[in-house]
Coordinates of C-alpha atoms in Angstrom, one line a residue:
M1 CA 16.0 -1.6 18.6
T2 CA 19.7 -2.4 18.2
A3 CA 21.2 -4.0 15.2
A4 CA 21.7 -7.2 17.1
G5 CA 18.1 -7.1 18.3
A6 CA 16.8 -6.5 14.8
A7 CA 18.7 -9.5 13.5
L8 CA 17.3 -11.7 16.2
A9 CA 13.7 -10.6 15.6
G10 CA 14.1 -11.1 11.9
C11 CA 15.8 -14.5 12.1
G12 CA 15.6 -16.5 15.2
P13 CA 13.8 -19.4 16.9
S14 CA 10.1 -19.8 16.4
H15 CA 7.7 -18.0 18.9
P16 CA 4.4 -19.3 20.4
R17 CA 2.7 -16.3 18.6
P18 CA 4.3 -15.7 15.2
R19 CA 5.1 -12.0 14.7
T20 CA 3.4 -9.8 12.2
P21 CA 5.9 -8.2 9.8
A22 CA 5.6 -4.6 8.6
A23 CA 3.4 -4.2 5.5
P24 CA 2.4 -1.3 3.2
A25 CA -0.1 0.9 4.9
V26 CA -2.0 1.4 1.7
A27 CA -2.2 -1.0 -1.3
Q28 CA -1.0 0.8 -4.5
A29 CA -1.7 0.1 -8.1
Y30 CA 1.0 -1.5 -10.2
R31 CA 2.5 0.5 -13.0
T32 CA 1.4 -0.7 -16.4
G33 CA 2.6 -0.1 -19.9
D34 CA 6.3 -0.9 -19.5
A35 CA 7.7 -2.9 -22.4
P36 CA 9.6 -6.1 -21.5
L37 CA 13.2 -5.4 -20.6
V38 CA 15.7 -7.6 -18.7
M39 CA 18.4 -6.2 -16.5
Q40 CA 21.1 -8.4 -15.0
F41 CA 23.7 -7.3 -12.4
L42 CA 27.1 -9.0 -12.4
A43 CA 30.2 -8.6 -10.3
H44 CA 32.7 -9.2 -13.1
P45 CA 32.8 -9.4 -16.8
D46 CA 32.0 -13.1 -17.6
D47 CA 29.7 -13.8 -14.7
D48 CA 26.7 -13.8 -17.0
L49 CA 28.5 -16.1 -19.5
Y50 CA 29.3 -18.6 -16.8
F51 CA 26.4 -18.5 -14.4
M52 CA 23.3 -17.0 -16.3
N53 CA 23.7 -18.4 -19.8
P54 CA 21.9 -19.8 -21.7
D55 CA 19.2 -17.6 -20.3
T56 CA 21.1 -14.4 -21.4
L57 CA 21.3 -15.8 -25.0
H58 CA 17.6 -16.8 -25.0
T59 CA 16.6 -13.3 -23.9
L60 CA 18.5 -11.8 -26.8
Q61 CA 17.1 -14.3 -29.3
S62 CA 13.5 -13.5 -28.1
G63 CA 13.9 -9.9 -29.1
V64 CA 13.6 -8.6 -25.5
P65 CA 16.1 -5.8 -24.8
L66 CA 18.8 -6.8 -22.4
V67 CA 20.9 -4.6 -20.1
S68 CA 23.9 -6.1 -18.3
V69 CA 25.5 -4.1 -15.5
Y70 CA 29.0 -4.9 -14.4
V71 CA 29.8 -3.6 -10.9
T72 CA 33.6 -4.1 -10.6
G73 CA 36.2 -3.2 -13.1
G74 CA 37.3 -6.9 -13.2
E75 CA 40.9 -5.6 -13.1
S76 CA 42.1 -8.2 -10.5
T77 CA 46.0 -8.0 -10.5
G78 CA 46.1 -6.5 -14.0
V79 CA 47.7 -9.6 -15.5
N80 CA 46.0 -10.9 -18.6
H81 CA 47.1 -14.5 -18.4
E82 CA 47.1 -16.7 -21.5
P83 CA 45.8 -20.2 -21.0
D84 CA 49.0 -21.9 -22.2
G85 CA 50.9 -20.2 -19.4
R86 CA 52.7 -17.7 -21.6
H87 CA 52.4 -14.2 -20.2
S88 CA 54.7 -11.3 -19.3
H89 CA 53.4 -10.7 -15.8
V90 CA 52.7 -7.1 -16.7
H91 CA 50.4 -5.6 -14.1
D92 CA 48.3 -3.2 -16.1
L93 CA 44.9 -2.7 -14.4
A94 CA 43.5 -0.3 -17.0
A95 CA 44.5 -2.6 -19.9
Y96 CA 43.1 -5.8 -18.4
S97 CA 39.8 -4.2 -17.5
S98 CA 39.6 -2.8 -21.0
A99 CA 40.4 -6.2 -22.5
R100 CA 37.6 -7.9 -20.5
H101 CA 35.2 -5.2 -21.8
Q102 CA 36.2 -6.1 -25.3
G103 CA 35.8 -9.8 -24.6
L104 CA 32.2 -9.0 -23.6
R105 CA 31.6 -7.0 -26.8
Q106 CA 32.8 -10.0 -28.8
A107 CA 30.6 -12.5 -26.9
Y108 CA 27.5 -10.4 -27.1
A109 CA 28.0 -9.6 -30.7
T110 CA 28.1 -13.3 -31.3
M111 CA 24.9 -13.8 -29.3
L112 CA 23.3 -11.1 -31.4
G113 CA 24.2 -13.0 -34.5
L114 CA 26.8 -10.5 -35.7
P115 CA 30.6 -10.8 -36.4
H116 CA 32.5 -10.7 -33.1
F117 CA 34.4 -7.5 -34.0
T118 CA 31.2 -5.6 -35.0
P119 CA 31.7 -2.0 -33.7
W120 CA 29.5 -0.9 -30.8
H121 CA 28.0 2.5 -30.0
R122 CA 29.9 3.7 -26.9
E123 CA 28.8 6.6 -24.8
V124 CA 28.8 7.8 -21.2
I125 CA 26.1 8.4 -18.6
S126 CA 26.4 10.3 -15.3
L127 CA 25.5 7.9 -12.5
L128 CA 25.1 10.6 -9.8
P129 CA 24.0 13.7 -11.7
S130 CA 23.9 15.9 -8.6
S131 CA 27.6 15.3 -7.9
G132 CA 28.8 14.9 -11.5
G133 CA 30.3 11.5 -11.1
P134 CA 31.4 8.7 -11.2
Y135 CA 30.5 8.2 -14.8
A136 CA 29.8 4.9 -16.6
E137 CA 30.6 3.7 -20.1
V138 CA 27.5 2.4 -21.8
D139 CA 27.9 0.2 -24.9
T140 CA 25.0 -0.7 -27.1
L141 CA 24.5 -2.9 -30.2
S142 CA 21.4 -4.1 -32.0
N143 CA 20.6 -6.7 -34.7
G144 CA 17.0 -6.4 -35.8
R145 CA 14.8 -6.7 -32.7
A146 CA 17.7 -8.0 -30.6
H147 CA 19.3 -5.2 -28.5
A148 CA 22.1 -5.4 -25.9
T149 CA 23.4 -2.8 -23.5
L150 CA 26.5 -3.2 -21.4
V151 CA 27.1 -0.8 -18.5
F152 CA 30.5 -0.6 -16.7
L153 CA 30.5 0.8 -13.2
Q154 CA 34.3 0.1 -12.6
V155 CA 34.3 -0.3 -8.8
S156 CA 37.8 -1.5 -7.8
M157 CA 38.0 -5.2 -6.9
H158 CA 40.4 -4.5 -4.1
E159 CA 42.7 -1.8 -2.6
T160 CA 46.1 -2.3 -1.0
G161 CA 47.1 -0.5 2.1
G162 CA 46.0 -0.6 5.8
W163 CA 42.4 -1.4 5.1
N164 CA 42.9 -3.8 2.2
A165 CA 39.5 -2.5 1.1
S166 CA 37.3 -4.7 -1.1
L167 CA 33.7 -4.7 -2.3
P168 CA 32.6 -7.0 0.6
L169 CA 34.3 -4.6 3.1
M170 CA 32.5 -1.6 1.5
W171 CA 29.2 -3.5 2.0
D172 CA 29.9 -4.4 5.6
K173 CA 31.7 -1.5 7.2
P174 CA 31.0 2.3 7.2
G175 CA 33.6 4.6 5.8
I176 CA 35.1 2.3 3.2
T177 CA 35.8 3.8 -0.3
L178 CA 37.0 2.2 -3.5
R179 CA 38.5 3.7 -6.6
Y180 CA 36.8 4.0 -9.9
V181 CA 39.0 1.9 -12.2
V182 CA 39.6 3.8 -15.5
A183 CA 39.7 1.3 -18.3
E184 CA 42.1 1.9 -21.1
G185 CA 40.4 3.6 -24.1
A186 CA 37.3 4.5 -22.1
P187 CA 35.4 7.4 -23.8
S188 CA 35.4 10.8 -22.0
P189 CA 34.4 11.6 -19.3
A190 CA 34.4 7.9 -18.2
D191 CA 38.2 8.2 -18.3
Q192 CA 38.2 10.5 -15.2
P193 CA 39.3 9.2 -11.7
A194 CA 36.5 9.0 -9.1
V195 CA 35.7 7.3 -5.8
W196 CA 32.9 4.9 -4.9
T197 CA 31.2 4.7 -1.5
H198 CA 28.5 2.3 -0.2
D199 CA 25.7 4.8 -0.6
S200 CA 26.9 6.1 -4.0
L201 CA 26.9 2.6 -5.4
V202 CA 23.4 1.8 -4.1
T203 CA 22.2 5.2 -5.4
A204 CA 23.8 4.5 -8.8
L205 CA 22.3 1.0 -9.1
A206 CA 18.8 2.3 -8.0
G207 CA 19.2 5.1 -10.6
L208 CA 20.0 2.6 -13.4
L209 CA 16.9 0.6 -12.4
G210 CA 14.8 3.8 -12.6
H211 CA 16.4 4.7 -15.9
F212 CA 15.8 1.4 -17.7
R213 CA 12.7 0.2 -15.8
P214 CA 13.2 -3.5 -16.1
T215 CA 10.4 -6.0 -16.0
L216 CA 12.8 -8.8 -15.0
I217 CA 15.9 -8.4 -12.8
R218 CA 18.6 -11.1 -12.7
T219 CA 21.1 -11.1 -9.8
L220 CA 23.8 -13.3 -8.4
D221 CA 23.4 -15.1 -5.1
P222 CA 23.2 -12.8 -2.1
D223 CA 23.2 -15.8 0.3
P224 CA 25.6 -18.6 -0.8
D225 CA 25.8 -22.0 0.9
I226 CA 28.1 -22.6 3.8
Q227 CA 31.1 -24.6 2.5
V228 CA 33.7 -26.5 4.4
H229 CA 37.1 -26.1 2.7
D230 CA 39.6 -28.9 3.1
A231 CA 41.7 -31.3 1.1
T232 CA 38.5 -32.9 -0.4
H233 CA 36.8 -29.6 -1.0
P234 CA 39.6 -27.1 -1.9
K235 CA 38.8 -23.4 -1.5
N236 CA 39.9 -22.4 -4.9
S237 CA 38.3 -19.0 -5.6
D238 CA 35.6 -19.3 -2.9
Q239 CA 35.3 -16.8 -0.1
P240 CA 36.3 -18.3 3.3
G241 CA 33.5 -20.5 4.5
F242 CA 31.1 -20.2 1.6
S243 CA 30.6 -21.6 -1.9
D244 CA 31.0 -18.5 -4.0
H245 CA 33.3 -15.6 -4.8
R246 CA 33.1 -12.7 -2.3
D247 CA 32.4 -10.2 -5.0
H248 CA 29.4 -12.2 -6.3
T249 CA 27.8 -12.1 -2.9
A250 CA 28.6 -8.4 -2.2
T251 CA 27.3 -7.4 -5.7
A252 CA 24.1 -9.3 -5.1
L253 CA 23.6 -7.7 -1.7
F254 CA 24.1 -4.2 -3.2
T255 CA 21.7 -5.0 -6.0
W256 CA 18.9 -6.2 -3.7
K257 CA 19.3 -3.1 -1.5
A258 CA 19.1 -1.0 -4.6
I259 CA 16.0 -2.8 -5.8
R260 CA 14.4 -2.0 -2.5
R261 CA 15.4 1.7 -2.8
W262 CA 14.2 2.0 -6.4
A263 CA 10.8 0.3 -5.6
A264 CA 10.3 2.7 -2.7
T265 CA 11.1 5.8 -4.7
A266 CA 9.0 4.7 -7.6
A267 CA 6.0 4.0 -5.3
A268 CA 6.5 7.5 -3.9
G269 CA 6.6 9.1 -7.4
T270 CA 10.2 10.4 -7.0
S271 CA 12.9 9.9 -9.6
G272 CA 16.3 8.3 -9.0
A273 CA 17.2 8.0 -12.6
V274 CA 20.7 8.5 -13.9
G275 CA 21.4 11.4 -16.2
A276 CA 22.5 10.7 -19.8
V277 CA 25.6 12.5 -21.0
G278 CA 24.7 11.3 -24.5
A279 CA 21.5 10.1 -26.0
D280 CA 19.1 7.6 -24.5
T281 CA 20.8 4.2 -24.1
A282 CA 17.9 1.8 -24.5
P283 CA 14.5 1.7 -26.2
G284 CA 12.0 3.5 -23.9
A285 CA 14.7 4.6 -21.4
G286 CA 13.9 7.7 -19.4
R287 CA 10.1 7.7 -19.9
G288 CA 7.9 9.7 -17.6
R289 CA 7.2 8.4 -14.1
A290 CA 4.2 8.3 -11.9
A291 CA 3.6 7.2 -8.3
A292 CA 3.0 3.5 -8.8
L293 CA 4.5 0.1 -7.9
P294 CA 7.0 -1.1 -10.5
A295 CA 5.9 -4.5 -11.8
F296 CA 9.1 -6.4 -12.0
R297 CA 10.1 -10.0 -11.5
T298 CA 13.4 -11.3 -10.2
A299 CA 15.6 -14.4 -10.8
V300 CA 18.7 -15.3 -8.7
Y301 CA 21.6 -17.4 -10.0
R302 CA 24.2 -19.5 -8.1
G303 CA 27.9 -19.0 -8.8
Y304 CA 30.7 -21.3 -7.7
Y305 CA 28.1 -23.5 -6.2
N306 CA 28.2 -25.2 -9.7
Q307 CA 31.4 -27.0 -8.8
R308 CA 30.0 -28.6 -5.6
W309 CA 27.1 -30.5 -7.1
P310 CA 26.4 -32.7 -10.1
F311 CA 26.4 -30.8 -13.4
N312 CA 22.9 -30.0 -14.7
L313 CA 23.4 -29.0 -18.3
P314 CA 23.4 -31.4 -21.3
P315 CA 26.5 -31.5 -23.6
A316 CA 25.0 -29.3 -26.3
T317 CA 24.2 -26.5 -23.9
V318 CA 27.7 -26.7 -22.3
A319 CA 29.2 -26.5 -25.8
L320 CA 27.1 -23.4 -26.6
K321 CA 28.3 -21.7 -23.4
G322 CA 31.9 -22.7 -24.2
R323 CA 31.6 -21.2 -27.7
L324 CA 30.5 -17.8 -26.2
L325 CA 33.2 -17.9 -23.6
F326 CA 35.7 -18.6 -26.4
Q327 CA 34.7 -15.3 -27.9
Y328 CA 34.9 -13.6 -24.5
G329 CA 38.4 -15.0 -23.9
G330 CA 39.7 -14.0 -27.2
D331 CA 43.4 -14.2 -28.1
A332 CA 46.4 -11.9 -27.8
N333 CA 46.9 -12.4 -31.6
W334 CA 43.5 -11.2 -32.6
A335 CA 43.3 -7.8 -34.3
C336 CA 40.1 -6.4 -32.6
G337 CA 41.3 -2.8 -32.5
N338 CA 40.9 -2.3 -28.7
P339 CA 44.1 -0.8 -27.2
G340 CA 43.9 -2.8 -23.9
G341 CA 43.6 -6.2 -25.6
C342 CA 41.1 -8.6 -27.3
G343 CA 39.6 -10.5 -24.4
D344 CA 40.3 -12.2 -21.1
Y345 CA 42.9 -14.6 -22.4
G346 CA 42.9 -16.9 -19.4
Q347 CA 39.3 -17.8 -20.3
G348 CA 40.0 -18.2 -24.0
R349 CA 40.5 -21.2 -26.3
N350 CA 39.2 -24.3 -24.6
Q351 CA 39.9 -23.3 -21.0
P352 CA 36.3 -23.2 -19.7
L353 CA 35.6 -26.7 -21.0
T354 CA 38.8 -28.2 -19.5
N355 CA 38.7 -26.4 -16.2
P356 CA 38.1 -29.1 -13.5
K357 CA 36.0 -26.7 -11.5
G358 CA 33.3 -27.1 -14.2
W359 CA 31.6 -23.7 -13.7
V360 CA 30.4 -23.7 -17.3
R361 CA 28.7 -27.1 -16.9
S362 CA 25.7 -25.9 -14.8
T363 CA 23.3 -23.1 -14.5
H364 CA 21.5 -23.1 -11.2
R365 CA 18.7 -20.9 -10.0
R366 CA 19.0 -20.0 -6.3
Y367 CA 15.3 -20.8 -5.7
P368 CA 14.3 -23.6 -8.1
G369 CA 11.4 -26.0 -8.0
T370 CA 8.8 -23.6 -6.4
P371 CA 7.7 -21.1 -9.1
P372 CA 7.1 -17.4 -8.3
S373 CA 3.4 -17.7 -9.1
A374 CA 0.4 -19.9 -8.3
V375 CA -3.2 -20.3 -9.5
V376 CA -6.0 -21.7 -7.4
G377 CA -9.7 -22.3 -7.9
T378 CA -11.9 -23.5 -10.8
P379 CA -11.9 -22.2 -14.4
G380 CA -13.8 -18.9 -14.6
R381 CA -13.3 -18.2 -10.9
R382 CA -9.6 -18.7 -10.5
I383 CA -7.3 -16.5 -8.4
S384 CA -3.6 -16.1 -9.3
Y385 CA -0.8 -14.9 -7.0
E386 CA 2.7 -13.8 -8.1
V387 CA 5.8 -12.4 -6.5
L388 CA 5.8 -9.0 -8.3
G389 CA 7.7 -5.9 -7.4
S390 CA 8.1 -5.7 -3.7
G391 CA 5.4 -8.0 -2.7
V392 CA 2.7 -10.3 -4.0
A393 CA 0.1 -9.4 -6.7
R394 CA -3.3 -11.0 -6.6
R395 CA -5.5 -11.3 -9.8
A396 CA -9.0 -12.6 -10.0
E397 CA -10.5 -14.2 -13.1
T398 CA -13.5 -12.2 -14.2
R399 CA -14.6 -14.8 -16.8
P400 CA -12.7 -17.8 -18.3
G401 CA -9.3 -16.6 -19.5
V402 CA -9.9 -13.0 -18.6
W403 CA -8.0 -11.6 -15.6
G404 CA -8.6 -8.4 -13.6
A405 CA -6.0 -5.9 -12.7
P406 CA -3.3 -7.0 -10.1
R407 CA -4.0 -6.0 -6.5
D408 CA -1.0 -5.4 -4.2
L409 CA -1.0 -7.7 -1.1
G410 CA 2.3 -6.3 0.2
G411 CA 4.6 -8.8 1.9
G412 CA 7.9 -7.0 1.5
Q413 CA 10.9 -7.9 -0.5
L414 CA 10.4 -11.6 -1.3
A415 CA 12.5 -14.3 -3.0
P416 CA 11.1 -15.4 -6.4
A417 CA 9.3 -18.5 -5.1
L418 CA 5.7 -18.8 -3.8
S419 CA 4.0 -21.8 -2.3
A420 CA 0.1 -21.6 -2.2
L421 CA -2.4 -23.7 -0.3
P422 CA -6.0 -23.4 -1.6
R423 CA -8.4 -22.8 1.3
P424 CA -12.2 -22.9 1.5
G425 CA -13.8 -19.8 0.0
G426 CA -11.5 -19.6 -3.0
D427 CA -8.5 -17.7 -1.6
A428 CA -5.2 -19.3 -0.6
W429 CA -2.6 -19.2 2.1
L430 CA 0.7 -18.1 0.7
F431 CA 4.2 -19.0 2.0
A432 CA 7.4 -17.1 0.9
L433 CA 10.9 -16.3 1.9
R434 CA 11.4 -12.6 2.8
F435 CA 14.5 -10.4 2.7
T436 CA 13.5 -9.0 6.1
E437 CA 16.5 -6.6 6.4
I438 CA 19.3 -6.0 3.9
E439 CA 21.2 -3.0 5.3
G440 CA 24.9 -3.6 5.2
H441 CA 27.2 -1.1 7.0
G442 CA 27.0 -3.3 10.1
G443 CA 23.2 -3.2 10.0
P444 CA 20.8 -6.3 10.0
N445 CA 20.9 -8.7 7.1
T446 CA 18.1 -11.2 7.8
R447 CA 15.6 -13.5 6.2
D448 CA 12.5 -15.2 7.5
V449 CA 9.6 -17.4 6.2
V450 CA 6.3 -15.4 6.0
L451 CA 2.7 -16.5 5.6
W452 CA -0.2 -14.6 4.0
R453 CA -3.5 -15.7 5.7
D454 CA -6.8 -14.0 6.2
G455 CA -5.7 -10.7 4.8
R456 CA -2.4 -10.2 6.7
W457 CA 1.2 -11.3 6.6
T458 CA 2.7 -13.2 9.6
S459 CA 6.3 -14.2 10.2
L460 CA 7.0 -17.8 10.9
G461 CA 10.6 -17.0 11.8
S462 CA 13.4 -19.3 10.7
P463 CA 14.9 -22.7 11.7
E464 CA 18.3 -20.9 11.9
H465 CA 19.9 -18.2 14.0
G466 CA 22.1 -15.2 13.1
D467 CA 23.8 -15.3 9.7
R468 CA 22.7 -18.9 9.1
C469 CA 19.2 -17.7 8.4
R470 CA 20.4 -16.3 5.1
R471 CA 21.2 -19.8 4.0
V472 CA 17.6 -21.1 4.3
G473 CA 15.6 -21.9 1.2
A474 CA 12.2 -21.0 0.0
P475 CA 9.3 -22.7 1.8
V476 CA 7.1 -25.5 0.4
A477 CA 3.8 -26.1 2.2
L478 CA 1.1 -28.7 2.0
A479 CA -2.1 -29.4 4.0
T480 CA -3.2 -32.9 5.2
A481 CA -6.7 -34.3 5.7
D482 CA -6.4 -34.0 9.5
G483 CA -6.2 -30.2 9.2
R484 CA -2.5 -29.9 9.7
V485 CA -0.3 -27.6 7.6
H486 CA 3.3 -28.7 7.0
V487 CA 6.0 -26.2 5.9
F488 CA 9.4 -27.5 4.7
V489 CA 12.6 -25.6 3.9
R490 CA 16.2 -26.5 3.1
N491 CA 18.2 -25.4 6.1
A492 CA 21.7 -24.0 6.4
A493 CA 23.2 -27.4 6.9
K494 CA 21.7 -28.4 3.5
G495 CA 19.2 -30.7 5.2
L496 CA 15.5 -30.4 5.8
S497 CA 13.6 -28.5 8.5
T498 CA 9.8 -28.3 9.1
R499 CA 7.2 -26.4 11.1
V500 CA 3.7 -27.7 11.6
L501 CA 0.4 -26.0 12.3
D502 CA -2.2 -28.1 14.2
T503 CA -5.2 -27.3 16.4
T504 CA -3.0 -25.8 19.1
G505 CA -1.1 -23.5 16.8
W506 CA 2.3 -23.5 15.1
G507 CA 4.8 -25.9 16.6
P508 CA 8.5 -25.1 16.8
W509 CA 10.9 -25.5 13.8
Q510 CA 12.4 -29.0 13.8
N511 CA 15.4 -30.4 12.0
L512 CA 14.5 -33.6 10.2
G513 CA 18.1 -34.6 9.5
G514 CA 18.9 -36.7 6.5
G515 CA 21.7 -36.1 4.0
E516 CA 22.7 -33.0 2.2
V517 CA 20.4 -32.0 -0.6
Q518 CA 20.0 -29.2 -3.1
E519 CA 17.3 -26.6 -3.2
G520 CA 14.1 -27.6 -4.9
L521 CA 11.9 -29.7 -2.6
A522 CA 9.0 -31.9 -3.9
A523 CA 6.3 -32.3 -1.2
L524 CA 3.1 -34.2 -1.6
T525 CA 0.6 -36.6 0.2
D526 CA 0.0 -40.1 -1.0
R527 CA -3.3 -41.8 -1.5
A528 CA -3.3 -42.9 2.2
G529 CA -2.8 -39.2 3.3
R530 CA 0.9 -39.6 4.4
V531 CA 3.3 -36.7 3.8
H532 CA 6.4 -37.3 1.6
V533 CA 9.3 -34.9 0.7
F534 CA 11.9 -35.6 -2.0
A535 CA 15.1 -33.7 -2.8
A536 CA 18.2 -34.2 -4.9
G537 CA 21.4 -35.2 -3.1
R538 CA 24.8 -35.7 -4.5
D539 CA 24.4 -39.4 -5.2
T540 CA 20.7 -40.2 -5.1
I541 CA 17.3 -38.8 -4.3
H542 CA 16.6 -38.3 -0.6
H543 CA 13.2 -39.1 0.9
W544 CA 11.4 -38.1 4.1
A545 CA 7.9 -39.4 4.9
Q546 CA 5.3 -40.2 7.5
T547 CA 5.0 -43.9 8.4
T548 CA 1.3 -43.3 9.3
P549 CA -1.0 -40.4 8.6
G550 CA -0.6 -37.7 11.3
G551 CA 2.8 -39.2 12.4
P552 CA 6.1 -37.5 12.4
V553 CA 7.9 -36.9 9.1
V554 CA 11.3 -38.7 9.3
A555 CA 14.2 -39.4 7.0
R556 CA 13.7 -42.7 5.1
P557 CA 16.4 -45.1 4.0
G558 CA 18.1 -44.3 0.7
T559 CA 15.9 -44.6 -2.4
G560 CA 18.6 -46.2 -4.4
L561 CA 17.7 -44.1 -7.4
P562 CA 20.4 -43.0 -9.9
R563 CA 22.4 -39.9 -9.2
P564 CA 20.3 -36.7 -10.0
G565 CA 21.5 -33.8 -12.1
D566 CA 18.9 -31.4 -10.6
Y567 CA 15.8 -31.1 -8.4
P568 CA 13.0 -33.7 -8.7
T569 CA 9.2 -33.5 -9.2
A570 CA 6.9 -36.0 -7.6
V571 CA 3.2 -36.9 -8.0
P572 CA 0.9 -39.6 -6.6
T573 CA -0.1 -42.3 -9.0
P574 CA -3.7 -43.8 -9.3
D575 CA -2.4 -47.1 -7.8
G576 CA -1.1 -45.5 -4.7
A577 CA 2.6 -45.2 -5.6
I578 CA 4.6 -42.0 -6.2
A579 CA 6.1 -41.1 -9.6
V580 CA 9.4 -39.3 -9.3
S581 CA 11.1 -37.6 -12.2
Y582 CA 14.4 -35.7 -12.5
P583 CA 17.2 -35.0 -14.9
R584 CA 20.3 -37.1 -15.1
P585 CA 23.6 -35.3 -14.6
A586 CA 25.1 -33.6 -17.7
S587 CA 22.4 -35.1 -19.8
A588 CA 19.2 -34.2 -21.7
R589 CA 17.7 -37.5 -20.4
T590 CA 15.5 -37.8 -17.4
V591 CA 14.9 -40.6 -14.8
Q592 CA 11.3 -41.7 -14.5
A593 CA 11.0 -43.8 -11.3
R594 CA 8.1 -45.4 -9.4
I595 CA 8.3 -45.6 -5.6
S596 CA 6.0 -47.9 -3.8
V597 CA 4.8 -46.6 -0.4

């Protein structure tokens, strides 16, 4: 099949007979015994502080070891701008990259509860032992149970010349290479020049996953929203046509491809681990490996999307994020002892809190609302399902509160969201969003909605075509008394699409119109059996519903509810109404509303 054909098959119009996706030939056991460890993969120093915090801080405070991997050198033009506009316009790539590393050490020391200039243990690992390089600096610091590891891969953000090479170009096109950026003061041999390729970066990322063996992986958004850029919506730092930085997207794509490779090698019992030049870099790193499925979970975070929607963090959390970014930004007058500088000065002082883009004021999950796990059945005989590793794990309750070992249902590489419909007999139908293909180098990069039913996975396709299928959200499904099953997704236009199963089979995907909404759909049936869907728009909560049971789901007039700060929840009330709850923007308060139907 050609690349174009593969893309169409993985993301295209619905078919009369939904296709069956490839699934593991043999179900394998999940690996057990790995201690909790979180890895997060960032494009630049500060992405974690802007877009993943406060989750990063909470992980450290919980005592779970945290490994943060920074893919690019963050060198930009090499100018370390001060927020008051005073700078010398000295273009020093090595110094600016080093200064940003130091800013991270200051911020993480603060999160660990230590003075910001606390010395770190700095060493070097070989990312590709068979070839001897590139190397990576690995910095570690602990305070009691709290342990942080920072890994710097130093891929150049851009190259000048005929290709004007960049990380997105290295993802998309064969033959593109990028320099390894040597940061000033990097320990040897991380101070040696080297070159990155598409495959060497995927191999290195997969090797780091094999080395640290995370139980939770955090990534940036591989599939950002389509964004119109005009006078009302200035482009700022977005990539053309989308609401995020180009390096965020490319880093996330490389990471998800590496996750797939690592999971495959672990299941086959082969090792892709990096080689340590010094000692082990994390508790439990480099332990023995056996052929088993790695039992990890994933979480995906939005980036510059934050500036396009109402802010979702209360003032106290924003102030906390700002305090940590203050440490990261540092100051040219600080005496930190780092030769390249004492932080990313343009992010210092009060700049993150005064920046009109407001990135610091939200933390958005890419797939909110629908959790990655579900439990069906009655106590003592329940069944749980969870997106785990590269598929779904099923556990059966052997007696109240006691669960059996997880069984691999396959499913492929899935987004961390799972919608479950209980069915007669105790099992459930499962609906998920699958990373069907994620190849790069001009190969297919597609997503589709998949269904687990009667022991097999089936593709339900996508309401979108081509690259637009990557912008579709995770499915939410519900069953009605007439036997129909309704599946809803947020589509590439930020509206609502649906597909319905009735006695004749699955109907086509349909666009239900309505205004633009965020991810995080709330779907339910009311006391009369009518379907309702609620979602958060920019100014109010949007509502779709059936007028009569069994009728079409259509966009309803505006609810008139106050502006939402994040996605809603909705439940039927005993008197036949619907209770809708959601956070207010930039507030710890919630709206509790009652909608008569």
